[in-house]
PDB file of C-alpha atoms in Angstrom:
ATOM      1  CA  MET A 152     -23.987 -11.874 105.855  1.00  0.00           C
ATOM      2  CA  GLN A 153     -26.455 -12.493 103.040  1.00  0.00           C
ATOM      3  CA  LEU A 154     -27.262 -10.891  99.712  1.00  0.00           C
ATOM      4  CA  THR A 155     -30.473  -9.148  98.698  1.00  0.00           C
ATOM      5  CA  LEU A 156     -31.733  -8.004  95.312  1.00  0.00           C
ATOM      6  CA  GLY A 157     -32.934  -4.420  95.542  1.00  0.00           C
ATOM      7  CA  PRO A 158     -36.042  -3.119  93.770  1.00  0.00           C
ATOM      8  CA  LEU A 159     -35.856  -2.592  90.020  1.00  0.00           C
ATOM      9  CA  LEU A 160     -35.094   1.099  89.479  1.00  0.00           C
ATOM     10  CA  TYR A 161     -35.572   1.101  85.701  1.00  0.00           C
ATOM     11  CA  TYR A 162     -38.504   0.720  83.334  1.00  0.00           C
ATOM     12  CA  TRP A 163     -38.267  -2.517  81.371  1.00  0.00           C
ATOM     13  CA  PRO A 164     -40.833  -4.290  79.157  1.00  0.00           C
ATOM     14  CA  LYS A 165     -43.018  -6.694  81.114  1.00  0.00           C
ATOM     15  CA  GLN A 166     -41.608  -9.877  79.620  1.00  0.00           C
ATOM     16  CA  GLU A 167     -38.041  -8.768  80.334  1.00  0.00           C
ATOM     17  CA  VAL A 168     -38.987  -8.147  83.964  1.00  0.00           C
ATOM     18  CA  LEU A 169     -40.623 -11.565  84.279  1.00  0.00           C
ATOM     19  CA  ASP A 170     -37.632 -13.284  82.636  1.00  0.00           C
ATOM     20  CA  PHE A 171     -35.238 -11.432  84.937  1.00  0.00           C
ATOM     21  CA  TYR A 172     -36.995 -12.553  88.108  1.00  0.00           C
ATOM     22  CA  ALA A 173     -37.399 -16.109  86.802  1.00  0.00           C
ATOM     23  CA  GLN A 174     -33.603 -16.228  86.724  1.00  0.00           C
ATOM     24  CA  ALA A 175     -33.328 -14.474  90.095  1.00  0.00           C
ATOM     25  CA  ALA A 176     -35.258 -17.334  91.701  1.00  0.00           C
ATOM     26  CA  ASP A 177     -32.101 -19.459  91.287  1.00  0.00           C
ATOM     27  CA  TRP A 178     -29.594 -16.871  92.498  1.00  0.00           C
ATOM     28  CA  THR A 179     -27.986 -16.923  95.948  1.00  0.00           C
ATOM     29  CA  LEU A 180     -30.251 -14.334  97.550  1.00  0.00           C
ATOM     30  CA  ALA A 181     -31.950 -14.112 100.929  1.00  0.00           C
ATOM     31  CA  SER A 182     -34.459 -11.410  99.966  1.00  0.00           C
ATOM     32  CA  ILE A 183     -35.870  -9.930  96.771  1.00  0.00           C
ATOM     33  CA  TYR A 184     -37.492  -6.491  96.750  1.00  0.00           C
ATOM     34  CA  LEU A 185     -40.359  -6.006  94.305  1.00  0.00           C
ATOM     35  CA  GLY A 186     -42.529  -3.134  93.138  1.00  0.00           C
ATOM     36  CA  GLU A 187     -42.363   0.185  91.323  1.00  0.00           C
ATOM     37  CA  VAL A 188     -40.236   2.563  93.364  1.00  0.00           C
ATOM     38  CA  VAL A 189     -39.582   5.468  90.977  1.00  0.00           C
ATOM     39  CA  CYS A 190     -42.637   6.556  88.968  1.00  0.00           C
ATOM     40  CA  ALA A 191     -46.306   5.600  89.281  1.00  0.00           C
ATOM     41  CA  ARG A 192     -46.795   6.155  85.537  1.00  0.00           C
ATOM     42  CA  ARG A 193     -44.732   3.050  84.812  1.00  0.00           C
ATOM     43  CA  HIS A 194     -47.357   0.392  84.287  1.00  0.00           C
ATOM     44  CA  GLU A 195     -45.746  -2.480  82.417  1.00  0.00           C
ATOM     45  CA  LEU A 196     -46.430  -4.432  85.612  1.00  0.00           C
ATOM     46  CA  ARG A 197     -49.545  -3.641  87.605  1.00  0.00           C
ATOM     47  CA  THR A 198     -50.013  -4.262  91.317  1.00  0.00           C
ATOM     48  CA  ALA A 199     -51.573  -7.661  90.606  1.00  0.00           C
ATOM     49  CA  ASP A 200     -48.533  -8.620  88.505  1.00  0.00           C
ATOM     50  CA  TRP A 201     -46.123  -7.733  91.313  1.00  0.00           C
ATOM     51  CA  LEU A 202     -48.198  -9.781  93.768  1.00  0.00           C
ATOM     52  CA  ALA A 203     -48.250 -12.790  91.440  1.00  0.00           C
ATOM     53  CA  LEU A 204     -44.507 -12.488  90.914  1.00  0.00           C
ATOM     54  CA  GLY A 205     -43.992 -12.267  94.672  1.00  0.00           C
ATOM     55  CA  THR A 206     -45.983 -15.470  95.195  1.00  0.00           C
ATOM     56  CA  GLU A 207     -43.820 -17.310  92.670  1.00  0.00           C
ATOM     57  CA  LEU A 208     -40.569 -16.101  94.215  1.00  0.00           C
ATOM     58  CA  ALA A 209     -41.748 -16.968  97.728  1.00  0.00           C
ATOM     59  CA  GLN A 210     -42.466 -20.492  96.531  1.00  0.00           C
ATOM     60  CA  SER A 211     -38.854 -20.718  95.369  1.00  0.00           C
ATOM     61  CA  GLY A 212     -37.698 -19.984  98.921  1.00  0.00           C
ATOM     62  CA  LYS A 213     -36.971 -16.260  98.652  1.00  0.00           C
ATOM     63  CA  GLN A 214     -38.130 -13.709 101.191  1.00  0.00           C
ATOM     64  CA  VAL A 215     -40.211 -11.212  99.229  1.00  0.00           C
ATOM     65  CA  ILE A 216     -40.369  -7.574 100.320  1.00  0.00           C
ATOM     66  CA  TYR A 217     -42.578  -5.067  98.508  1.00  0.00           C
ATOM     67  CA  SER A 218     -41.036  -1.607  98.172  1.00  0.00           C
ATOM     68  CA  SER A 219     -42.791   1.743  98.246  1.00  0.00           C
ATOM     69  CA  GLN A 220     -42.020   4.717  96.040  1.00  0.00           C
ATOM     70  CA  ALA A 221     -39.754   7.347  97.526  1.00  0.00           C
ATOM     71  CA  VAL A 222     -42.257  10.018  96.486  1.00  0.00           C
ATOM     72  CA  LEU A 223     -45.895   9.059  97.101  1.00  0.00           C
ATOM     73  CA  GLU A 224     -47.807  11.681  95.159  1.00  0.00           C
ATOM     74  CA  SER A 225     -51.440  10.607  94.927  1.00  0.00           C
ATOM     75  CA  GLY A 226     -54.264   8.629  96.434  1.00  0.00           C
ATOM     76  CA  SER A 227     -53.814   5.961  93.769  1.00  0.00           C
ATOM     77  CA  ASP A 228     -50.190   5.538  94.887  1.00  0.00           C
ATOM     78  CA  LEU A 229     -51.393   4.900  98.429  1.00  0.00           C
ATOM     79  CA  SER A 230     -54.122   2.551  97.222  1.00  0.00           C
ATOM     80  CA  SER A 231     -51.634   0.421  95.283  1.00  0.00           C
ATOM     81  CA  LEU A 232     -49.280   0.312  98.251  1.00  0.00           C
ATOM     82  CA  ARG A 233     -52.107  -0.798 100.550  1.00  0.00           C
ATOM     83  CA  LYS A 234     -52.778  -3.754  98.259  1.00  0.00           C
ATOM     84  CA  LEU A 235     -49.119  -4.778  98.499  1.00  0.00           C
ATOM     85  CA  ALA A 236     -49.157  -4.388 102.281  1.00  0.00           C
ATOM     86  CA  GLN A 237     -52.312  -6.463 102.618  1.00  0.00           C
ATOM     87  CA  ALA A 238     -50.491  -9.364 100.979  1.00  0.00           C
ATOM     88  CA  GLY A 239     -48.575  -9.755 104.245  1.00  0.00           C
ATOM     89  CA  GLY A 240     -44.857 -10.215 104.669  1.00  0.00           C
ATOM     90  CA  LEU A 241     -42.684  -7.119 104.756  1.00  0.00           C
ATOM     91  CA  LEU A 242     -42.933  -3.679 103.208  1.00  0.00           C
ATOM     92  CA  GLU A 243     -39.925  -1.490 102.443  1.00  0.00           C
ATOM     93  CA  ALA A 244     -40.933   2.031 103.451  1.00  0.00           C
ATOM     94  CA  ASN A 245     -39.164   4.773 101.524  1.00  0.00           C
ATOM     95  CA  ASP A 246     -41.701   7.410 102.562  1.00  0.00           C
ATOM     96  CA  LEU A 247     -43.259   8.074 105.973  1.00  0.00           C
ATOM     97  CA  GLY A 248     -46.688   7.463 104.479  1.00  0.00           C
ATOM     98  CA  ALA A 249     -45.636   3.890 103.765  1.00  0.00           C
ATOM     99  CA  ILE A 250     -44.901   3.347 107.457  1.00  0.00           C
ATOM    100  CA  ARG A 251     -48.476   4.291 108.304  1.00  0.00           C
ATOM    101  CA  ILE A 252     -49.762   1.837 105.715  1.00  0.00           C
ATOM    102  CA  ALA A 253     -47.568  -0.949 107.134  1.00  0.00           C
ATOM    103  CA  ARG A 254     -48.887  -0.279 110.619  1.00  0.00           C
ATOM    104  CA  GLU A 255     -52.493  -0.216 109.387  1.00  0.00           C
ATOM    105  CA  ALA A 256     -51.916  -3.614 107.770  1.00  0.00           C
ATOM    106  CA  GLY A 257     -50.312  -4.959 110.954  1.00  0.00           C
ATOM    107  CA  ILE A 258     -47.042  -5.902 109.251  1.00  0.00           C
ATOM    108  CA  ALA A 259     -43.412  -5.125 109.951  1.00  0.00           C
ATOM    109  CA  TYR A 260     -41.389  -2.970 107.601  1.00  0.00           C
ATOM    110  CA  VAL A 261     -37.882  -2.344 106.338  1.00  0.00           C
ATOM    111  CA  ALA A 262     -36.796   1.259 106.852  1.00  0.00           C
ATOM    112  CA  GLY A 263     -35.616   2.129 103.354  1.00  0.00           C
ATOM    113  CA  PRO A 264     -32.539   4.163 102.399  1.00  0.00           C
ATOM    114  CA  HIS A 265     -34.532   7.341 101.690  1.00  0.00           C
ATOM    115  CA  LEU A 266     -35.887   7.810 105.250  1.00  0.00           C
ATOM    116  CA  ASN A 267     -32.861   9.838 106.435  1.00  0.00           C
ATOM    117  CA  ILE A 268     -31.801   7.817 109.467  1.00  0.00           C
ATOM    118  CA  TYR A 269     -28.585   9.370 110.769  1.00  0.00           C
ATOM    119  CA  ASN A 270     -28.427   8.527 114.482  1.00  0.00           C
ATOM    120  CA  GLY A 271     -29.224   5.817 116.987  1.00  0.00           C
ATOM    121  CA  PRO A 272     -32.369   7.439 118.473  1.00  0.00           C
ATOM    122  CA  ALA A 273     -33.884   7.760 114.985  1.00  0.00           C
ATOM    123  CA  LEU A 274     -33.162   4.091 114.326  1.00  0.00           C
ATOM    124  CA  ASP A 275     -34.721   3.150 117.670  1.00  0.00           C
ATOM    125  CA  TRP A 276     -37.823   5.166 116.730  1.00  0.00           C
ATOM    126  CA  HIS A 277     -38.248   3.045 113.623  1.00  0.00           C
ATOM    127  CA  ALA A 278     -37.649  -0.169 115.555  1.00  0.00           C
ATOM    128  CA  ASN A 279     -40.396   0.876 117.989  1.00  0.00           C
ATOM    129  CA  ALA A 280     -42.664   1.702 115.044  1.00  0.00           C
ATOM    130  CA  GLY A 281     -42.288  -1.807 113.625  1.00  0.00           C
ATOM    131  CA  ALA A 282     -39.094  -1.835 111.564  1.00  0.00           C
ATOM    132  CA  THR A 283     -37.173  -5.100 111.696  1.00  0.00           C
ATOM    133  CA  ARG A 284     -34.472  -3.999 109.253  1.00  0.00           C
ATOM    134  CA  TRP A 285     -33.033  -0.732 108.023  1.00  0.00           C
ATOM    135  CA  VAL A 286     -31.087   0.213 104.907  1.00  0.00           C
ATOM    136  CA  ALA A 287     -28.408   2.770 105.669  1.00  0.00           C
ATOM    137  CA  PRO A 288     -28.504   6.118 103.793  1.00  0.00           C
ATOM    138  CA  LEU A 289     -26.762   5.740 100.463  1.00  0.00           C
ATOM    139  CA  GLU A 290     -24.215   8.464 101.171  1.00  0.00           C
ATOM    140  CA  ALA A 291     -23.360   7.171 104.648  1.00  0.00           C
ATOM    141  CA  SER A 292     -19.747   6.240 105.337  1.00  0.00           C
ATOM    142  CA  ALA A 293     -18.571   3.164 107.199  1.00  0.00           C
ATOM    143  CA  LYS A 294     -17.850   5.379 110.220  1.00  0.00           C
ATOM    144  CA  THR A 295     -21.331   6.909 110.107  1.00  0.00           C
ATOM    145  CA  VAL A 296     -23.026   3.507 110.002  1.00  0.00           C
ATOM    146  CA  ALA A 297     -20.821   2.240 112.840  1.00  0.00           C
ATOM    147  CA  ALA A 298     -21.711   5.291 114.957  1.00  0.00           C
ATOM    148  CA  ILE A 299     -25.442   4.803 114.357  1.00  0.00           C
ATOM    149  CA  LEU A 300     -25.227   1.134 115.308  1.00  0.00           C
ATOM    150  CA  ALA A 301     -23.258   2.019 118.441  1.00  0.00           C
ATOM    151  CA  GLU A 302     -25.960   4.503 119.515  1.00  0.00           C
ATOM    152  CA  LYS A 303     -29.009   2.320 118.947  1.00  0.00           C
ATOM    153  CA  THR A 304     -30.472   0.383 121.867  1.00  0.00           C
ATOM    154  CA  LEU A 305     -32.984  -1.880 120.107  1.00  0.00           C
ATOM    155  CA  THR A 306     -32.426  -4.923 117.915  1.00  0.00           C
ATOM    156  CA  ILE A 307     -32.720  -4.332 114.177  1.00  0.00           C
ATOM    157  CA  GLU A 308     -31.044  -5.861 111.136  1.00  0.00           C
ATOM    158  CA  THR A 309     -28.756  -3.762 108.937  1.00  0.00           C
ATOM    159  CA  GLU A 310     -28.601  -3.696 105.154  1.00  0.00           C
ATOM    160  CA  ILE A 311     -26.099  -1.788 103.021  1.00  0.00           C
ATOM    161  CA  PHE A 312     -26.451  -0.765  99.379  1.00  0.00           C
ATOM    162  CA  ALA A 313     -23.394  -2.619  98.091  1.00  0.00           C
ATOM    163  CA  HIS A 314     -23.507  -2.509  94.305  1.00  0.00           C
ATOM    164  CA  GLY A 315     -25.352  -0.401  91.766  1.00  0.00           C
ATOM    165  CA  ARG A 316     -25.860   3.109  90.463  1.00  0.00           C
ATOM    166  CA  LEU A 317     -26.821   5.165  93.496  1.00  0.00           C
ATOM    167  CA  PRO A 318     -30.265   6.833  93.510  1.00  0.00           C
ATOM    168  CA  LEU A 319     -29.147  10.282  94.625  1.00  0.00           C
ATOM    169  CA  ALA A 320     -32.294  12.434  94.449  1.00  0.00           C
ATOM    170  CA  PHE A 321     -35.943  12.553  93.388  1.00  0.00           C
ATOM    171  CA  SER A 322     -38.043  15.363  91.964  1.00  0.00           C
ATOM    172  CA  ALA A 323     -41.689  16.032  91.157  1.00  0.00           C
ATOM    173  CA  ARG A 324     -40.366  16.827  87.660  1.00  0.00           C
ATOM    174  CA  CYS A 325     -39.477  14.052  85.206  1.00  0.00           C
ATOM    175  CA  PHE A 326     -35.937  14.579  83.946  1.00  0.00           C
ATOM    176  CA  THR A 327     -36.270  12.055  81.124  1.00  0.00           C
ATOM    177  CA  ALA A 328     -39.410  13.716  79.767  1.00  0.00           C
ATOM    178  CA  ARG A 329     -37.722  17.107  80.063  1.00  0.00           C
ATOM    179  CA  HIS A 330     -34.761  15.829  78.035  1.00  0.00           C
ATOM    180  CA  PHE A 331     -37.131  14.960  75.173  1.00  0.00           C
ATOM    181  CA  ASP A 332     -39.043  18.236  75.553  1.00  0.00           C
ATOM    182  CA  LEU A 333     -42.139  16.409  76.809  1.00  0.00           C
ATOM    183  CA  SER A 334     -44.355  17.053  79.806  1.00  0.00           C
ATOM    184  CA  LYS A 335     -44.392  14.582  82.679  1.00  0.00           C
ATOM    185  CA  ASP A 336     -48.034  13.642  82.013  1.00  0.00           C
ATOM    186  CA  ALA A 337     -47.314  13.048  78.319  1.00  0.00           C
ATOM    187  CA  CYS A 338     -43.857  11.520  78.620  1.00  0.00           C
ATOM    188  CA  GLU A 339     -44.456   8.785  76.018  1.00  0.00           C
ATOM    189  CA  PHE A 340     -42.800   6.457  78.545  1.00  0.00           C
ATOM    190  CA  LYS A 341     -39.362   7.316  77.198  1.00  0.00           C
ATOM    191  CA  CYS A 342     -37.718   5.604  80.187  1.00  0.00           C
ATOM    192  CA  ILE A 343     -38.392   2.234  78.586  1.00  0.00           C
ATOM    193  CA  GLU A 344     -35.900   3.117  75.853  1.00  0.00           C
ATOM    194  CA  HIS A 345     -33.069   3.391  78.391  1.00  0.00           C
ATOM    195  CA  ALA A 346     -32.648   0.129  80.291  1.00  0.00           C
ATOM    196  CA  ASP A 347     -29.994   1.559  82.634  1.00  0.00           C
ATOM    197  CA  GLY A 348     -30.999   5.209  82.587  1.00  0.00           C
ATOM    198  CA  MET A 349     -29.464   8.032  80.524  1.00  0.00           C
ATOM    199  CA  LEU A 350     -25.890   9.139  81.100  1.00  0.00           C
ATOM    200  CA  LEU A 351     -25.258  12.889  81.366  1.00  0.00           C
ATOM    201  CA  LYS A 352     -21.868  14.506  80.815  1.00  0.00           C
ATOM    202  CA  THR A 353     -20.499  17.900  81.737  1.00  0.00           C
ATOM    203  CA  ARG A 354     -19.499  20.379  79.037  1.00  0.00           C
ATOM    204  CA  GLU A 355     -15.965  19.121  79.514  1.00  0.00           C
ATOM    205  CA  GLY A 356     -17.111  15.601  78.635  1.00  0.00           C
ATOM    206  CA  GLN A 357     -16.887  14.137  82.138  1.00  0.00           C
ATOM    207  CA  ASP A 358     -19.525  11.638  83.231  1.00  0.00           C
ATOM    208  CA  PHE A 359     -21.766  13.520  85.665  1.00  0.00           C
ATOM    209  CA  LEU A 360     -25.126  11.891  86.454  1.00  0.00           C
ATOM    210  CA  ARG A 361     -27.555   9.321  85.137  1.00  0.00           C
ATOM    211  CA  ILE A 362     -31.199  10.355  84.759  1.00  0.00           C
ATOM    212  CA  ASN A 363     -33.970   7.843  85.296  1.00  0.00           C
ATOM    213  CA  GLY A 364     -37.396   9.457  85.152  1.00  0.00           C
ATOM    214  CA  ILE A 365     -37.858  11.573  88.282  1.00  0.00           C
ATOM    215  CA  GLN A 366     -34.697  10.074  89.741  1.00  0.00           C
ATOM    216  CA  THR A 367     -31.068  11.128  89.345  1.00  0.00           C
ATOM    217  CA  GLN A 368     -28.370   8.516  89.869  1.00  0.00           C
ATOM    218  CA  SER A 369     -24.616   8.354  90.086  1.00  0.00           C
ATOM    219  CA  ALA A 370     -22.916   8.117  86.708  1.00  0.00           C
ATOM    220  CA  ALA A 371     -20.490   5.455  87.906  1.00  0.00           C
ATOM    221  CA  CYS A 372     -21.421   2.279  89.748  1.00  0.00           C
ATOM    222  CA  HIS A 373     -21.056   2.249  93.528  1.00  0.00           C
ATOM    223  CA  ALA A 374     -19.278  -0.984  94.483  1.00  0.00           C
ATOM    224  CA  LEU A 375     -18.181  -2.424  97.820  1.00  0.00           C
ATOM    225  CA  ILE A 376     -16.843  -5.674  96.355  1.00  0.00           C
ATOM    226  CA  ASN A 377     -13.405  -5.314  97.934  1.00  0.00           C
ATOM    227  CA  ASP A 378     -14.804  -3.944 101.183  1.00  0.00           C
ATOM    228  CA  VAL A 379     -16.696  -7.176 101.893  1.00  0.00           C
ATOM    229  CA  PRO A 380     -14.107  -8.536 104.380  1.00  0.00           C
ATOM    230  CA  GLN A 381     -14.640  -5.424 106.550  1.00  0.00           C
ATOM    231  CA  LEU A 382     -18.457  -5.761 106.454  1.00  0.00           C
ATOM    232  CA  ARG A 383     -18.820  -8.931 108.522  1.00  0.00           C
ATOM    233  CA  ASN A 384     -21.016  -7.148 111.095  1.00  0.00           C
ATOM    234  CA  ILE A 385     -23.542  -6.195 108.390  1.00  0.00           C
ATOM    235  CA  ASP A 386     -26.511  -8.542 107.956  1.00  0.00           C
ATOM    236  CA  TYR A 387     -27.327  -7.907 104.287  1.00  0.00           C
ATOM    237  CA  LEU A 388     -25.624  -6.492 101.202  1.00  0.00           C
ATOM    238  CA  ARG A 389     -27.940  -5.115  98.505  1.00  0.00           C
ATOM    239  CA  ILE A 390     -27.295  -5.643  94.801  1.00  0.00           C
ATOM    240  CA  SER A 391     -29.268  -3.279  92.571  1.00  0.00           C
ATOM    241  CA  PRO A 392     -30.584  -4.806  89.310  1.00  0.00           C
ATOM    242  CA  GLN A 393     -29.055  -3.689  86.028  1.00  0.00           C
ATOM    243  CA  ALA A 394     -29.845  -4.645  82.444  1.00  0.00           C
ATOM    244  CA  GLY A 395     -26.935  -7.041  82.128  1.00  0.00           C
ATOM    245  CA  TYR A 396     -24.623  -9.156  84.288  1.00  0.00           C
ATOM    246  CA  THR A 397     -26.662  -9.025  87.517  1.00  0.00           C
ATOM    247  CA  ALA A 398     -26.155 -12.782  87.960  1.00  0.00           C
ATOM    248  CA  GLU A 399     -22.383 -12.363  87.604  1.00  0.00           C
ATOM    249  CA  ILE A 400     -22.359  -9.521  90.135  1.00  0.00           C
ATOM    250  CA  ILE A 401     -24.225 -11.637  92.666  1.00  0.00           C
ATOM    251  CA  ALA A 402     -21.917 -14.609  92.086  1.00  0.00           C
ATOM    252  CA  THR A 403     -18.877 -12.378  92.655  1.00  0.00           C
ATOM    253  CA  TYR A 404     -20.195 -10.970  95.936  1.00  0.00           C
ATOM    254  CA  ASP A 405     -21.233 -14.431  97.081  1.00  0.00           C
ATOM    255  CA  SER A 406     -17.716 -15.703  96.450  1.00  0.00           C
ATOM    256  CA  GLN A 407     -16.269 -12.821  98.467  1.00  0.00           C
ATOM    257  CA  ILE A 408     -18.613 -13.538 101.372  1.00  0.00           C
ATOM    258  CA  ASN A 409     -17.536 -17.182 101.329  1.00  0.00           C
ATOM    259  CA  THR A 410     -13.847 -16.276 100.859  1.00  0.00           C
ATOM    260  CA  GLN A 411     -13.666 -18.041  97.522  1.00  0.00           C
ATOM    261  CA  GLN A 412     -11.743 -16.925  94.472  1.00  0.00           C
ATOM    262  CA  TYR A 413     -13.890 -15.542  91.659  1.00  0.00           C
ATOM    263  CA  THR A 414     -12.551 -13.133  89.093  1.00  0.00           C
ATOM    264  CA  ALA A 415     -15.051 -10.801  87.441  1.00  0.00           C
ATOM    265  CA  ASN A 416     -14.493  -8.735  84.328  1.00  0.00           C
ATOM    266  CA  TRP A 417     -15.617  -5.396  85.776  1.00  0.00           C
ATOM    267  CA  THR A 418     -14.695  -3.506  82.626  1.00  0.00           C
ATOM    268  CA  GLN A 419     -17.350  -5.535  80.845  1.00  0.00           C
ATOM    269  CA  ILE A 420     -19.892  -5.658  83.678  1.00  0.00           C
ATOM    270  CA  ASN A 421     -19.731  -1.953  84.602  1.00  0.00           C
ATOM    271  CA  PRO A 422     -17.865  -0.096  81.838  1.00  0.00           C
ATOM    272  CA  GLU A 423     -18.842   3.214  83.482  1.00  0.00           C
ATOM    273  CA  GLY A 424     -16.368   2.393  86.262  1.00  0.00           C
ATOM    274  CA  LEU A 425     -16.645   1.544  89.950  1.00  0.00           C
ATOM    275  CA  VAL A 426     -16.517   3.989  92.865  1.00  0.00           C
ATOM    276  CA  ASN A 427     -16.793   3.718  96.655  1.00  0.00           C
ATOM    277  CA  GLY A 428     -16.041   7.237  97.838  1.00  0.00           C
ATOM    278  CA  TYR A 429     -19.085   7.689 100.090  1.00  0.00           C
ATOM    279  CA  TRP A 430     -18.311   4.532 102.057  1.00  0.00           C
ATOM    280  CA  HIS A 431     -14.811   5.826 102.763  1.00  0.00           C
ATOM    281  CA  GLY A 432     -15.904   9.322 103.773  1.00  0.00           C
ATOM    282  CA  GLN A 433     -14.946  10.941 100.474  1.00  0.00           C
ATOM    283  CA  ALA A 434     -16.873  12.437  97.582  1.00  0.00           C
ATOM    284  CA  GLY A 435     -18.959   9.728  96.000  1.00  0.00           C
ATOM    285  CA  ILE A 436     -17.194   9.991  92.650  1.00  0.00           C
ATOM    286  CA  HIS A 437     -13.902   8.950  94.217  1.00  0.00           C
ATOM    287  CA  SER A 438     -12.606   5.428  94.585  1.00  0.00           C
ATOM    288  CA  THR A 439     -10.023   4.038  96.953  1.00  0.00           C
ATOM    289  CA  PRO A 440      -7.045   2.189  95.473  1.00  0.00           C
ATOM    290  CA  GLU A 441      -8.661  -1.110  96.451  1.00  0.00           C
ATOM    291  CA  VAL A 442     -11.623  -0.724  94.079  1.00  0.00           C
ATOM    292  CA  LEU A 443     -11.374  -2.742  90.896  1.00  0.00           C
ATOM    293  CA  THR A 444     -11.925  -0.643  87.769  1.00  0.00           C
TER     294      THR A 444
END
């Protein structure tokens, strides 16, 4: 079992992104996913910047995987993705159009979590199409993943989203722009003001969702930290970047994988709380008694 760093879901200033990945080069990670995966209007880093960053991280010994957007909306989106694919290596496909681009470039791909793979035959289809790894659907339970793996007939690596605010849905509409009474095409790039998205509450004051451009996320942080001992048959655990404490999160999961003692201050790291309901076949907002909060 190894750790991966998922694609950056938020919009940060360019220098903060570069500083973050400079630190990530020294973290205990097998793979690092790069690229804009939420909104094509986010241009702090251009395609050339992602490629240059990928070259630097590869030189530090990390496997670099370029991720596609979950919603490819325009020809320019496809053009940018083709440039990433032509760099070689692996592409994480979160849209069927990205699979076509990977095949055109003659490279393998990672079947991303937004491709809706829910049974063994579907997973075999992706393996035949060139996938060497898949990321299980974010709402999938341990039993669902086990059933899919039992049904498949072809060899493919498995990755699980282990820690982070879950990307639950995407829309052609920008929720952040809407919140500020702006149009999507004149959003003033408000996302950059919210390094971990914007928390929404119900009228009763309960944490409900987190909005992040065209993406809605879980309000609380999904965490499988205490489920690690039961995940030994999983090849990779994904840590999703957040504005603070990502290094500490990775160190904590690494210690669990290596059965070492490492105590993390989760109240400080994720003050919004930790949940693992989906993994245990419950509503996502729930947490089992074993989850640290």
